[in-house]
């Protein structure tokens, strides 16, 4: 009879939480995060279980991004373009699924799939300029030029908006870096709710648990 193989702590954690980590201590702040997820989606997101170790850090990042865009005048659709372009460039499947789903609601599934795949089909000229900027900032912020900034101006963005979208992209990268490094896997419920067009192009990053 073969000897049973030991199950690693990593495997145990992944099976229960969808990441490298076990569930954190159940503090009041963590419970509030879980309750919000359940109220919105009916389950606790895997990335929430990671951030429940640092609820204040997550709250501050959310606040920072909200402040960055507060006076920008940008629409929810434009924000979706920024995040999906950033997430796909970074190779972050979690935000690609989550924000691909949102952008599909703000626009349509084909538009969301176009941003995630880099074709930008269906975007306005301004949105195309924003997506291109997000990709360049994500890929190599030292590679940007004054010509890139001028393209944003030519697309109708002023200096305040240019700073706002850049300040918004930075924390998005930070959040995705934490999620990906600790292997927060996209939730099965999230992936099931994503339009087929979006699922078809998100073939990178951490895979949903079970794949």
Short mmCIF file of C-alpha atoms in Angstrom, two decimals, residues 58-203:
data_model
loop_
_atom_site.label_atom_id
_atom_site.label_comp_id
_atom_site.label_asym_id
_atom_site.label_seq_id
_atom_site.Cartn_x
_atom_site.Cartn_y
_atom_site.Cartn_z
CA UNK A 58 -6.99 48.45 1.33
CA UNK A 59 -9.29 51.23 2.52
CA UNK A 60 -6.55 53.83 2.08
CA UNK A 61 -5.77 52.60 -1.44
CA UNK A 62 -9.47 52.82 -2.34
CA UNK A 63 -9.59 56.30 -0.84
CA UNK A 64 -6.46 57.36 -2.71
CA UNK A 65 -7.93 56.25 -6.04
CA UNK A 66 -11.23 57.98 -5.29
CA UNK A 67 -9.44 61.21 -4.42
CA UNK A 68 -7.34 61.00 -7.59
CA UNK A 69 -10.43 60.94 -9.79
CA UNK A 70 -12.75 63.06 -7.66
CA UNK A 71 -12.37 66.25 -9.69
CA UNK A 72 -11.42 64.67 -13.02
CA UNK A 73 -14.88 64.57 -14.52
CA UNK A 74 -14.18 61.12 -15.97
CA UNK A 75 -17.08 58.70 -16.45
CA UNK A 76 -17.45 55.18 -15.08
CA UNK A 77 -16.85 53.88 -18.61
CA UNK A 78 -13.57 55.82 -18.88
CA UNK A 79 -12.47 54.47 -15.52
CA UNK A 80 -13.27 50.98 -16.78
CA UNK A 81 -11.11 51.59 -19.84
CA UNK A 82 -8.19 52.65 -17.64
CA UNK A 83 -8.42 49.66 -15.33
CA UNK A 84 -8.91 47.02 -18.01
CA UNK A 85 -6.01 48.42 -20.05
CA UNK A 86 -3.83 48.46 -16.93
CA UNK A 87 -4.83 44.99 -15.73
CA UNK A 88 -4.35 43.29 -19.09
CA UNK A 89 -0.94 44.91 -19.59
CA UNK A 90 0.14 43.80 -16.13
CA UNK A 91 -1.17 40.28 -16.79
CA UNK A 92 -3.60 40.51 -13.87
CA UNK A 93 -6.48 38.15 -14.62
CA UNK A 94 -8.47 38.99 -11.47
CA UNK A 95 -8.99 42.67 -12.31
CA UNK A 96 -9.32 41.81 -15.99
CA UNK A 97 -12.31 39.59 -15.21
CA UNK A 98 -13.79 41.98 -12.63
CA UNK A 99 -13.38 45.17 -14.61
CA UNK A 100 -14.00 43.48 -17.93
CA UNK A 101 -17.41 42.59 -16.54
CA UNK A 102 -17.96 46.19 -15.42
CA UNK A 103 -16.83 47.68 -18.71
CA UNK A 104 -19.14 45.28 -20.52
CA UNK A 105 -21.99 46.84 -18.53
CA UNK A 106 -20.80 50.42 -19.08
CA UNK A 107 -20.29 49.83 -22.82
CA UNK A 108 -20.75 46.29 -24.18
CA UNK A 109 -18.86 42.97 -24.08
CA UNK A 110 -17.14 43.57 -27.43
CA UNK A 111 -15.70 46.88 -26.22
CA UNK A 112 -14.45 45.29 -23.00
CA UNK A 113 -12.86 42.43 -24.92
CA UNK A 114 -11.26 44.93 -27.31
CA UNK A 115 -9.55 46.82 -24.50
CA UNK A 116 -8.37 43.63 -22.81
CA UNK A 117 -6.94 42.28 -26.06
CA UNK A 118 -5.41 45.62 -27.07
CA UNK A 119 -7.43 46.27 -30.22
CA UNK A 120 -9.50 49.03 -28.56
CA UNK A 121 -12.33 48.41 -31.01
CA UNK A 122 -15.34 50.58 -30.20
CA UNK A 123 -13.48 53.15 -28.12
CA UNK A 124 -13.63 56.88 -28.76
CA UNK A 125 -10.43 58.67 -29.75
CA UNK A 126 -10.09 59.98 -26.21
CA UNK A 127 -10.59 56.54 -24.69
CA UNK A 128 -8.00 55.08 -27.07
CA UNK A 129 -5.50 57.70 -25.93
CA UNK A 130 -6.25 56.91 -22.29
CA UNK A 131 -5.87 53.17 -22.86
CA UNK A 132 -2.55 53.67 -24.65
CA UNK A 133 -1.30 55.86 -21.79
CA UNK A 134 -2.36 53.31 -19.17
CA UNK A 135 -0.51 50.55 -20.99
CA UNK A 136 2.66 52.59 -21.35
CA UNK A 137 2.64 53.70 -17.71
CA UNK A 138 2.07 50.10 -16.60
CA UNK A 139 4.67 48.59 -18.91
CA UNK A 140 7.47 51.12 -18.34
CA UNK A 141 6.73 54.54 -16.82
CA UNK A 142 10.24 55.69 -17.74
CA UNK A 143 9.41 55.25 -21.42
CA UNK A 144 6.76 57.98 -21.59
CA UNK A 145 7.55 61.11 -23.61
CA UNK A 146 6.20 64.61 -23.98
CA UNK A 147 4.64 63.43 -27.24
CA UNK A 148 2.61 60.87 -25.30
CA UNK A 149 1.34 63.60 -23.02
CA UNK A 150 0.53 65.78 -26.00
CA UNK A 151 -1.57 62.97 -27.45
CA UNK A 152 -3.67 63.08 -24.30
CA UNK A 153 -4.07 66.85 -24.66
CA UNK A 154 -5.01 66.45 -28.30
CA UNK A 155 -7.66 63.95 -27.22
CA UNK A 156 -9.25 66.62 -25.01
CA UNK A 157 -7.72 65.94 -21.59
CA UNK A 158 -6.32 68.82 -19.59
CA UNK A 159 -3.26 68.71 -17.33
CA UNK A 160 -5.31 68.08 -14.20
CA UNK A 161 -7.01 65.09 -15.83
CA UNK A 162 -3.69 63.75 -17.08
CA UNK A 163 -2.27 63.82 -13.56
CA UNK A 164 -5.52 62.32 -12.21
CA UNK A 165 -5.52 59.29 -14.50
CA UNK A 166 -1.81 58.69 -13.87
CA UNK A 167 -2.33 58.95 -10.11
CA UNK A 168 -5.20 56.49 -10.45
CA UNK A 169 -3.19 53.94 -12.43
CA UNK A 170 -0.41 53.76 -9.81
CA UNK A 171 -2.53 52.39 -6.93
CA UNK A 172 -4.31 50.03 -9.32
CA UNK A 173 -0.93 48.50 -10.16
CA UNK A 174 -0.09 48.29 -6.45
CA UNK A 175 -3.31 46.46 -5.62
CA UNK A 176 -2.93 44.01 -8.50
CA UNK A 177 0.69 43.35 -7.51
CA UNK A 178 -0.38 42.28 -4.02
CA UNK A 179 -3.21 40.10 -5.37
CA UNK A 180 -1.02 38.39 -7.95
CA UNK A 181 2.03 37.91 -5.73
CA UNK A 182 -0.09 36.18 -3.08
CA UNK A 183 -1.95 34.19 -5.75
CA UNK A 184 -5.45 35.50 -5.16
CA UNK A 185 -7.27 33.46 -7.79
CA UNK A 186 -10.31 34.79 -9.65
CA UNK A 187 -13.50 33.52 -8.06
CA UNK A 188 -15.57 30.92 -9.87
CA UNK A 189 -18.66 33.05 -9.29
CA UNK A 190 -16.97 36.08 -10.82
CA UNK A 191 -15.76 34.21 -13.89
CA UNK A 192 -19.20 32.65 -14.42
CA UNK A 193 -20.76 36.13 -14.48
CA UNK A 194 -18.29 37.49 -17.05
CA UNK A 195 -19.49 37.72 -20.66
CA UNK A 196 -18.11 35.03 -22.95
CA UNK A 197 -16.29 37.64 -25.06
CA UNK A 198 -14.32 38.74 -22.00
CA UNK A 199 -13.57 35.21 -20.78
CA UNK A 200 -12.21 34.33 -24.20
CA UNK A 201 -9.45 36.95 -24.11
CA UNK A 202 -8.34 36.67 -20.48
CA UNK A 203 -5.86 33.84 -21.01
#
